[in-house]
Coordinates of C-alpha atoms in Angstrom, one line a residue:
M1 CA 1.2 -40.1 3.0
N2 CA -2.1 -39.3 3.7
K3 CA -4.1 -36.5 2.6
L4 CA -3.9 -35.0 6.0
N5 CA -0.6 -35.0 6.7
K6 CA 0.4 -34.0 2.6
G7 CA -2.2 -31.0 3.8
M8 CA -0.1 -29.8 6.5
F9 CA 3.2 -30.5 4.9
V10 CA 2.3 -28.0 2.2
K11 CA 1.3 -25.2 4.7
I12 CA 4.6 -25.9 6.6
F13 CA 6.1 -25.3 3.6
L14 CA 4.2 -22.6 2.1
I15 CA 5.1 -20.9 5.3
F16 CA 8.9 -21.5 4.8
L17 CA 8.6 -20.1 1.8
G18 CA 6.8 -16.8 3.4
T19 CA 9.7 -16.9 5.2
L20 CA 12.6 -17.0 2.4
F21 CA 10.4 -13.6 1.2
Y22 CA 10.6 -12.3 4.6
F23 CA 14.4 -12.8 4.4
F24 CA 14.6 -11.1 1.2
A25 CA 12.5 -8.3 2.6
N26 CA 15.0 -7.8 5.9
F27 CA 18.0 -8.1 2.7
Q28 CA 16.6 -5.4 0.4
R29 CA 15.7 -3.1 3.5
M30 CA 19.6 -3.3 4.9
A31 CA 21.3 -3.2 1.9
V32 CA 20.1 -0.7 0.0
P33 CA 21.4 2.4 -0.2
G34 CA 23.7 1.3 2.6
A35 CA 25.8 -1.5 1.3
I36 CA 26.4 0.4 -1.9
F37 CA 25.8 4.2 -0.7
D38 CA 29.3 5.1 -2.6
L39 CA 28.5 3.1 -6.0
L40 CA 25.3 4.7 -6.6
E41 CA 26.7 8.2 -6.2
Q42 CA 29.5 7.2 -8.5
E43 CA 27.4 5.3 -10.8
L44 CA 23.9 7.6 -10.7
R45 CA 26.0 10.9 -10.5
V46 CA 23.5 12.1 -7.9
T47 CA 24.1 13.8 -4.3
A48 CA 22.8 12.1 -1.0
P49 CA 19.2 13.6 -0.9
Y50 CA 19.1 11.2 -4.3
I51 CA 20.4 8.2 -2.8
T52 CA 18.9 8.2 0.8
A53 CA 15.9 8.5 -0.7
F54 CA 16.0 4.8 -1.8
G55 CA 16.1 4.0 2.0
A56 CA 13.4 6.4 2.9
I57 CA 10.9 5.6 0.3
Y58 CA 11.0 1.8 1.3
M59 CA 10.5 3.2 4.8
Y60 CA 7.1 4.9 4.1
V61 CA 5.7 2.3 2.0
Y62 CA 6.7 0.1 4.5
A63 CA 5.4 2.3 7.2
I64 CA 1.7 2.6 5.4
N65 CA 0.9 -0.8 4.9
Q66 CA 1.4 -1.4 8.6
L67 CA -2.1 0.2 9.6
I68 CA -3.9 -1.7 6.9
N69 CA -2.0 -5.2 7.1
G70 CA -4.0 -6.6 9.9
I71 CA -7.1 -6.0 8.2
L72 CA -5.7 -7.6 4.6
V73 CA -4.8 -10.8 6.5
D74 CA -7.8 -11.0 8.5
R75 CA -10.6 -10.6 5.9
Y76 CA -8.3 -12.6 2.9
G77 CA -5.9 -15.0 4.9
G78 CA -2.2 -15.0 5.4
Y79 CA -1.8 -17.5 2.4
R80 CA -3.3 -15.2 0.0
V81 CA -1.9 -12.2 1.5
M82 CA 2.2 -13.8 1.2
L83 CA 1.7 -14.3 -2.4
G84 CA 0.6 -11.1 -3.2
G85 CA 3.2 -9.6 -1.3
G86 CA 5.6 -12.1 -3.1
L87 CA 4.9 -11.2 -6.5
I88 CA 5.0 -7.4 -5.7
L89 CA 8.4 -7.6 -3.8
T90 CA 9.9 -9.5 -6.7
L91 CA 8.4 -7.2 -9.6
G92 CA 10.6 -4.5 -7.5
A93 CA 13.4 -6.5 -6.8
V94 CA 13.9 -7.4 -10.7
L95 CA 13.2 -4.2 -12.2
F96 CA 15.7 -2.2 -9.4
P97 CA 18.9 -3.7 -10.5
L98 CA 17.8 -3.1 -14.3
S99 CA 17.6 0.0 -14.8
S100 CA 19.5 3.4 -13.9
N101 CA 16.5 5.9 -14.1
L102 CA 16.1 7.3 -10.9
F103 CA 12.2 7.3 -11.2
I104 CA 12.0 3.7 -12.3
M105 CA 14.5 2.7 -9.2
Y106 CA 12.5 4.9 -6.5
L107 CA 9.1 3.1 -8.0
S108 CA 11.4 -0.2 -7.3
R109 CA 11.7 0.8 -4.3
G110 CA 8.1 1.5 -3.4
L111 CA 7.3 -1.8 -5.1
I112 CA 9.4 -3.4 -2.6
G113 CA 8.3 -2.1 0.6
L114 CA 5.2 -2.4 -0.7
G115 CA 5.5 -6.4 -1.0
S116 CA 7.6 -6.5 2.5
S117 CA 5.3 -5.3 4.8
T118 CA 2.9 -8.1 4.1
F119 CA 5.0 -11.1 5.7
Y120 CA 5.1 -10.7 9.2
L121 CA 1.5 -11.1 10.1
S122 CA 0.4 -13.4 7.2
I123 CA 3.5 -15.9 8.8
I124 CA 2.2 -15.1 12.6
K125 CA -1.4 -15.9 11.3
E126 CA -1.0 -19.0 9.5
L127 CA 1.0 -20.4 12.4
R128 CA -1.1 -19.9 14.6
N129 CA -3.5 -22.1 12.9
I130 CA -0.9 -25.0 12.9
V131 CA 1.2 -24.7 15.8
S132 CA 0.5 -25.4 19.2
E133 CA 0.3 -22.9 22.1
K134 CA 3.1 -24.6 23.8
N135 CA 5.4 -23.8 20.5
F136 CA 3.9 -20.9 19.3
G137 CA 6.6 -18.9 20.8
M138 CA 9.1 -20.7 19.4
A139 CA 7.5 -21.0 16.0
I140 CA 7.4 -17.3 16.0
S141 CA 11.3 -16.9 17.3
I142 CA 12.4 -19.2 14.8
M143 CA 10.3 -17.5 11.9
L144 CA 11.8 -14.1 12.9
F145 CA 16.0 -15.5 13.4
L146 CA 15.3 -16.7 10.0
G147 CA 14.0 -13.5 8.5
Y148 CA 16.4 -11.3 10.2
T149 CA 19.6 -13.4 9.4
G150 CA 18.4 -11.3 5.5
G151 CA 19.7 -8.3 7.2
I152 CA 22.9 -10.0 8.2
F153 CA 23.6 -11.1 4.6
A154 CA 22.7 -7.5 3.5
N155 CA 26.6 -5.8 4.7
A156 CA 29.5 -7.8 4.5
P157 CA 28.7 -11.1 2.7
F158 CA 26.8 -9.0 0.4
V159 CA 30.0 -6.7 0.1
F160 CA 32.4 -9.9 0.0
A161 CA 30.1 -11.1 -2.6
M162 CA 31.0 -8.1 -5.0
Q163 CA 34.3 -8.9 -5.4
H164 CA 33.4 -11.4 -7.8
A165 CA 29.9 -9.6 -9.1
T166 CA 28.7 -6.7 -9.3
W167 CA 26.0 -5.1 -7.2
R168 CA 23.3 -5.3 -10.1
E169 CA 24.1 -9.2 -10.7
I170 CA 23.6 -10.3 -7.2
L171 CA 20.4 -8.3 -6.8
L172 CA 19.2 -9.5 -9.8
T173 CA 20.4 -13.2 -8.6
L174 CA 18.6 -12.8 -5.8
A175 CA 15.3 -11.2 -7.3
C176 CA 15.4 -14.4 -9.5
V177 CA 15.1 -16.8 -6.8
S178 CA 12.9 -15.1 -5.3
L179 CA 10.5 -15.3 -8.7
I180 CA 11.4 -19.5 -8.4
G181 CA 10.2 -19.2 -5.0
V182 CA 6.5 -17.2 -5.9
I183 CA 6.1 -19.3 -8.9
I184 CA 6.2 -22.4 -6.7
F185 CA 4.1 -20.9 -3.6
A186 CA 1.5 -20.1 -6.7
L187 CA 1.5 -23.8 -7.8
L188 CA 1.1 -25.4 -3.8
I189 CA -1.6 -22.8 -2.6
P190 CA -4.4 -24.6 -4.8
K191 CA -3.0 -28.1 -2.7
V192 CA -4.9 -25.9 0.7
E193 CA -8.3 -25.5 1.8
L194 CA -8.0 -21.7 2.1
P195 CA -10.5 -20.3 4.4
K196 CA -13.3 -18.0 2.6
I197 CA -12.8 -14.4 2.5
N198 CA -14.1 -12.4 5.2
K199 CA -16.1 -9.7 3.6
N200 CA -17.4 -8.7 7.4
V201 CA -13.5 -7.3 7.8
K202 CA -13.6 -3.6 7.2
L203 CA -11.0 -0.7 8.0
R204 CA -12.9 1.0 10.9
L205 CA -11.1 4.4 12.4
L206 CA -13.0 3.8 15.8
P207 CA -10.0 1.1 17.1
F208 CA -7.5 3.4 16.1
R209 CA -9.1 6.7 18.1
L210 CA -9.2 4.3 20.9
V211 CA -5.7 4.0 21.2
L212 CA -4.7 7.3 20.0
H213 CA -6.7 8.9 22.5
K214 CA -4.7 7.2 25.4
R215 CA -1.7 9.5 26.5
H216 CA 0.4 6.6 27.7
N217 CA 0.0 5.4 24.1
R218 CA 0.9 8.1 22.8
N219 CA 3.9 8.9 24.9
L220 CA 5.5 5.4 24.2
F221 CA 5.1 5.9 20.2
S222 CA 6.9 8.7 20.6
F223 CA 9.7 7.0 22.8
A224 CA 9.9 3.8 20.4
C225 CA 9.7 5.6 17.4
C226 CA 13.0 7.9 18.2
N227 CA 14.7 4.5 19.9
F228 CA 14.2 2.3 16.8
A229 CA 14.4 5.1 14.2
I230 CA 17.8 6.3 15.3
C231 CA 19.6 3.3 15.3
Y232 CA 17.9 1.7 12.2
T233 CA 18.4 4.9 9.8
I234 CA 22.4 4.2 11.1
Q235 CA 22.0 0.2 10.1
T236 CA 20.4 0.9 7.0
I237 CA 21.5 4.6 5.2
I238 CA 24.2 5.9 6.7
G239 CA 26.0 4.3 9.6
K240 CA 28.2 2.2 6.9
K241 CA 29.2 5.5 4.9
F242 CA 29.7 7.4 8.0
L243 CA 32.2 4.7 9.2
E244 CA 34.5 4.8 5.8
D245 CA 34.4 8.6 5.9
F246 CA 35.2 9.2 9.4
C247 CA 36.6 6.3 11.0
L248 CA 38.1 5.7 7.8
M249 CA 37.3 2.1 8.2
S250 CA 37.7 -0.1 4.8
V251 CA 34.7 -0.9 3.0
H252 CA 35.0 -4.5 4.1
K253 CA 35.3 -3.8 8.1
S254 CA 32.4 -1.3 8.1
A255 CA 30.4 -3.8 5.9
L256 CA 31.4 -6.4 9.2
V257 CA 29.8 -3.9 11.3
L258 CA 27.0 -3.6 10.5
S259 CA 26.6 -7.0 9.7
G260 CA 27.3 -7.5 13.7
M261 CA 24.5 -5.2 14.6
A262 CA 22.1 -7.2 12.3
I263 CA 23.3 -10.2 14.4
I264 CA 23.1 -8.2 17.8
A265 CA 19.6 -7.0 17.0
A266 CA 18.3 -10.1 15.9
L267 CA 19.6 -11.7 19.1
F268 CA 18.8 -9.1 21.8
N269 CA 14.9 -9.0 21.5
I270 CA 15.2 -12.4 23.5
V271 CA 18.0 -11.1 25.5
N272 CA 16.2 -8.0 26.4
A273 CA 13.2 -10.1 26.6
Y274 CA 15.5 -12.4 29.5
V275 CA 17.0 -9.8 31.2
C276 CA 13.7 -7.7 31.9
K277 CA 12.1 -11.1 33.0
L278 CA 15.4 -11.4 36.0
G279 CA 13.9 -7.9 36.7
H280 CA 10.6 -8.7 38.1
N281 CA 9.4 -7.8 34.2
H282 CA 9.6 -3.7 35.6
R283 CA 9.5 -3.1 31.5
V284 CA 8.7 0.6 31.9
R285 CA 11.4 0.8 34.2
F286 CA 13.9 -1.2 31.4
L287 CA 12.4 1.2 29.0
K288 CA 13.4 4.2 30.8
N289 CA 17.1 2.6 31.4
A290 CA 16.9 2.2 27.4
S291 CA 16.6 5.9 27.1
F292 CA 19.4 6.8 28.8
I293 CA 21.8 4.6 26.8
T294 CA 20.7 6.0 23.5
F295 CA 21.4 9.3 25.0
G296 CA 24.8 8.8 26.2
S297 CA 25.7 6.6 23.0
L298 CA 25.1 9.7 20.6
L299 CA 26.4 12.0 23.3
L300 CA 29.9 10.0 23.1
I301 CA 29.6 10.0 19.1
C302 CA 28.9 13.9 18.8
I303 CA 31.9 14.4 21.0
A304 CA 34.0 12.3 18.7
L305 CA 32.9 14.3 15.9
I306 CA 33.6 17.9 17.9
F307 CA 36.8 16.8 18.4
D308 CA 37.6 14.7 15.4
Y309 CA 38.8 11.8 17.3
K310 CA 38.7 8.7 14.6
T311 CA 38.2 5.3 16.7
D312 CA 36.9 1.9 15.6
F313 CA 35.6 2.4 19.7
I314 CA 32.1 4.4 17.5
A315 CA 31.8 0.7 16.7
A316 CA 31.4 -0.9 19.8
I317 CA 28.8 2.3 20.5
F318 CA 26.8 1.6 17.3
F319 CA 26.7 -2.2 18.3
V320 CA 25.5 -1.3 21.9
L321 CA 22.3 1.1 20.0
A322 CA 21.5 -2.3 17.8
A323 CA 21.1 -4.0 21.2
N324 CA 19.5 -1.2 22.7
A325 CA 17.1 -0.7 19.9
S326 CA 15.7 -4.5 20.2
L327 CA 12.8 -3.9 22.2
T328 CA 10.0 -4.9 20.6
S329 CA 9.7 -8.2 23.1
I330 CA 9.2 -5.4 25.8
L331 CA 7.2 -2.9 24.1
V332 CA 4.3 -5.2 22.2
P333 CA 3.6 -6.8 26.0
V334 CA 3.6 -3.0 27.0
L335 CA 0.6 -2.6 24.8
H336 CA -1.0 -5.4 25.5
L337 CA -0.4 -4.6 29.4
T338 CA -2.3 -1.5 28.4
N339 CA -5.1 -1.6 26.0
R340 CA -7.8 -3.7 25.8
K341 CA -7.7 -6.8 23.9
M342 CA -10.1 -5.7 21.0
I343 CA -7.6 -2.8 20.0
S344 CA -4.0 -4.2 20.9
G345 CA -3.7 -5.4 17.8
T346 CA -4.2 -1.8 16.5
A347 CA -1.7 -0.4 19.2
V348 CA 1.3 -2.5 17.5
S349 CA 0.3 -1.8 13.8
I350 CA 0.2 1.9 14.8
M351 CA 3.8 1.2 16.6
N352 CA 5.2 -0.3 13.7
F353 CA 3.5 2.8 11.5
C354 CA 5.6 5.2 13.8
F355 CA 8.9 3.3 13.6
F356 CA 9.5 2.8 10.1
T357 CA 7.8 6.4 9.1
M358 CA 10.5 7.7 12.0
V359 CA 13.6 5.7 9.9
G360 CA 11.9 7.4 6.5
I361 CA 11.5 11.3 7.9
L362 CA 15.5 10.9 9.2
G363 CA 16.5 8.9 6.2
T364 CA 15.0 11.9 3.9
L365 CA 16.6 14.9 6.5
T366 CA 20.2 12.6 6.6
G367 CA 20.7 13.3 2.7
F368 CA 19.7 16.7 3.3
L369 CA 22.4 17.5 6.0
L370 CA 24.8 15.9 4.2
N371 CA 24.2 18.1 1.4
I372 CA 24.9 21.4 3.7
F373 CA 28.3 21.2 3.7
E374 CA 30.4 20.5 0.3
P375 CA 31.7 17.2 0.0
S376 CA 35.1 16.5 -0.6
K377 CA 36.5 13.9 -2.9
N378 CA 39.2 10.7 -3.1
G379 CA 38.7 9.1 -6.7
D380 CA 35.3 8.7 -7.6
T381 CA 34.3 8.1 -3.8
I382 CA 32.6 11.3 -2.4
M383 CA 33.4 12.1 1.1
Y384 CA 31.2 13.6 3.5
S385 CA 33.0 16.5 6.3
N386 CA 32.7 16.0 10.3
N387 CA 30.6 19.5 9.9
A388 CA 28.2 17.4 7.7
Y389 CA 27.9 13.7 9.6
L390 CA 27.9 16.3 13.5
L391 CA 24.4 17.5 11.7
V392 CA 23.3 14.0 11.3
F393 CA 24.6 12.8 14.8
G394 CA 23.3 16.4 16.4
L395 CA 19.8 15.6 15.0
F396 CA 19.7 12.2 16.3
F397 CA 21.2 13.4 19.6
I398 CA 18.4 16.2 20.0
L399 CA 15.8 13.1 19.3
S400 CA 17.3 11.2 22.1
V401 CA 16.3 14.0 24.2
F402 CA 13.0 13.8 23.1
E403 CA 13.0 10.3 23.7
M404 CA 14.2 10.7 27.3
Y405 CA 11.4 13.0 27.8
K406 CA 8.7 10.7 26.6
A407 CA 10.1 7.7 28.6
M408 CA 10.1 9.6 31.7
K409 CA 6.1 10.4 31.4
M410 CA 5.5 6.8 31.1
S411 CA 4.0 5.1 33.9
D412 CA 4.7 1.8 35.3
K413 CA 1.0 1.6 36.8
Y414 CA -0.6 -0.2 34.5

């Protein structure tokens, strides 16, 4: 193997390791607290706000770092940022299962969120350097799909694995695999010719002001963050617990539903883009229709809660919400069409910031709303009442009305 081919092979392998880190990032985002909500309550002997905080802290840190990731990648290069992110992610992933101290566990979730936020843009940056224009889209799709499978494994496979080991042992094992990946990455990175650090790349406020000055952008961000956050809060924080408490599903069945949501979310970014293309790329019209679907889905869940109608049909509604929230493949082109090239990347980073900040806010509010009504106990398991869940999904329903309003304010006239 000549030197050129060997260098290319090392770069591809480093991108593969970065995708493995992205897999672990998605696993951590989905698994905690969603898949182990009850176990955390029982072991730590705390109430819902303390448990939902595990998800919220991750989301807040992840969201804030979206605003500076582009600068970090442009300044230091994707490989350097991936290595730093992998190290921080692994440190947090090791600390979390080893501790029962809330402060340390919250700190570890912040570290996991910080490390997790670095991989998406870094991998895209390095893929763009080694993949041809013709194959670039396919390469990104493969990378995203492999990363998103972390969310699939974070529910049903994770829950089934807990029949043979504790959640702490499983998370610690995965953290050790991540650590091995970091060590291999660090050993291989000197074999790659890295670009010099670009000290001319600095954080500037002007692109952010230009993006936020446009009313169309503000309306789109408001619509998108509500649409995404409602589904993602269900998927990562409260959905599994709700299916067990209200629908009386078993732990394994509810985990299968959440894994199904992750599979649908991964696939429908492609499906929605294709359907939109069949409709002559009327993207804003497609987004408006999505807002009606969110509204109708949450209305049905609220009606079921009001009339205490315990039905597995709610799982189907969750699947609809997962498909309906997978709109990145439509939202990003809209931002590129409605903003100048020099600020389109900033517009995407602001949208990502809005996504995960709203998930963090909803996660925090969910914990407090669940505690307003006194929960009951079934053995060691805390069960929240219909009234508590009605407050949570009532909040989501109000947000869906706001989402519809903002969607109607968007225009097809770019």
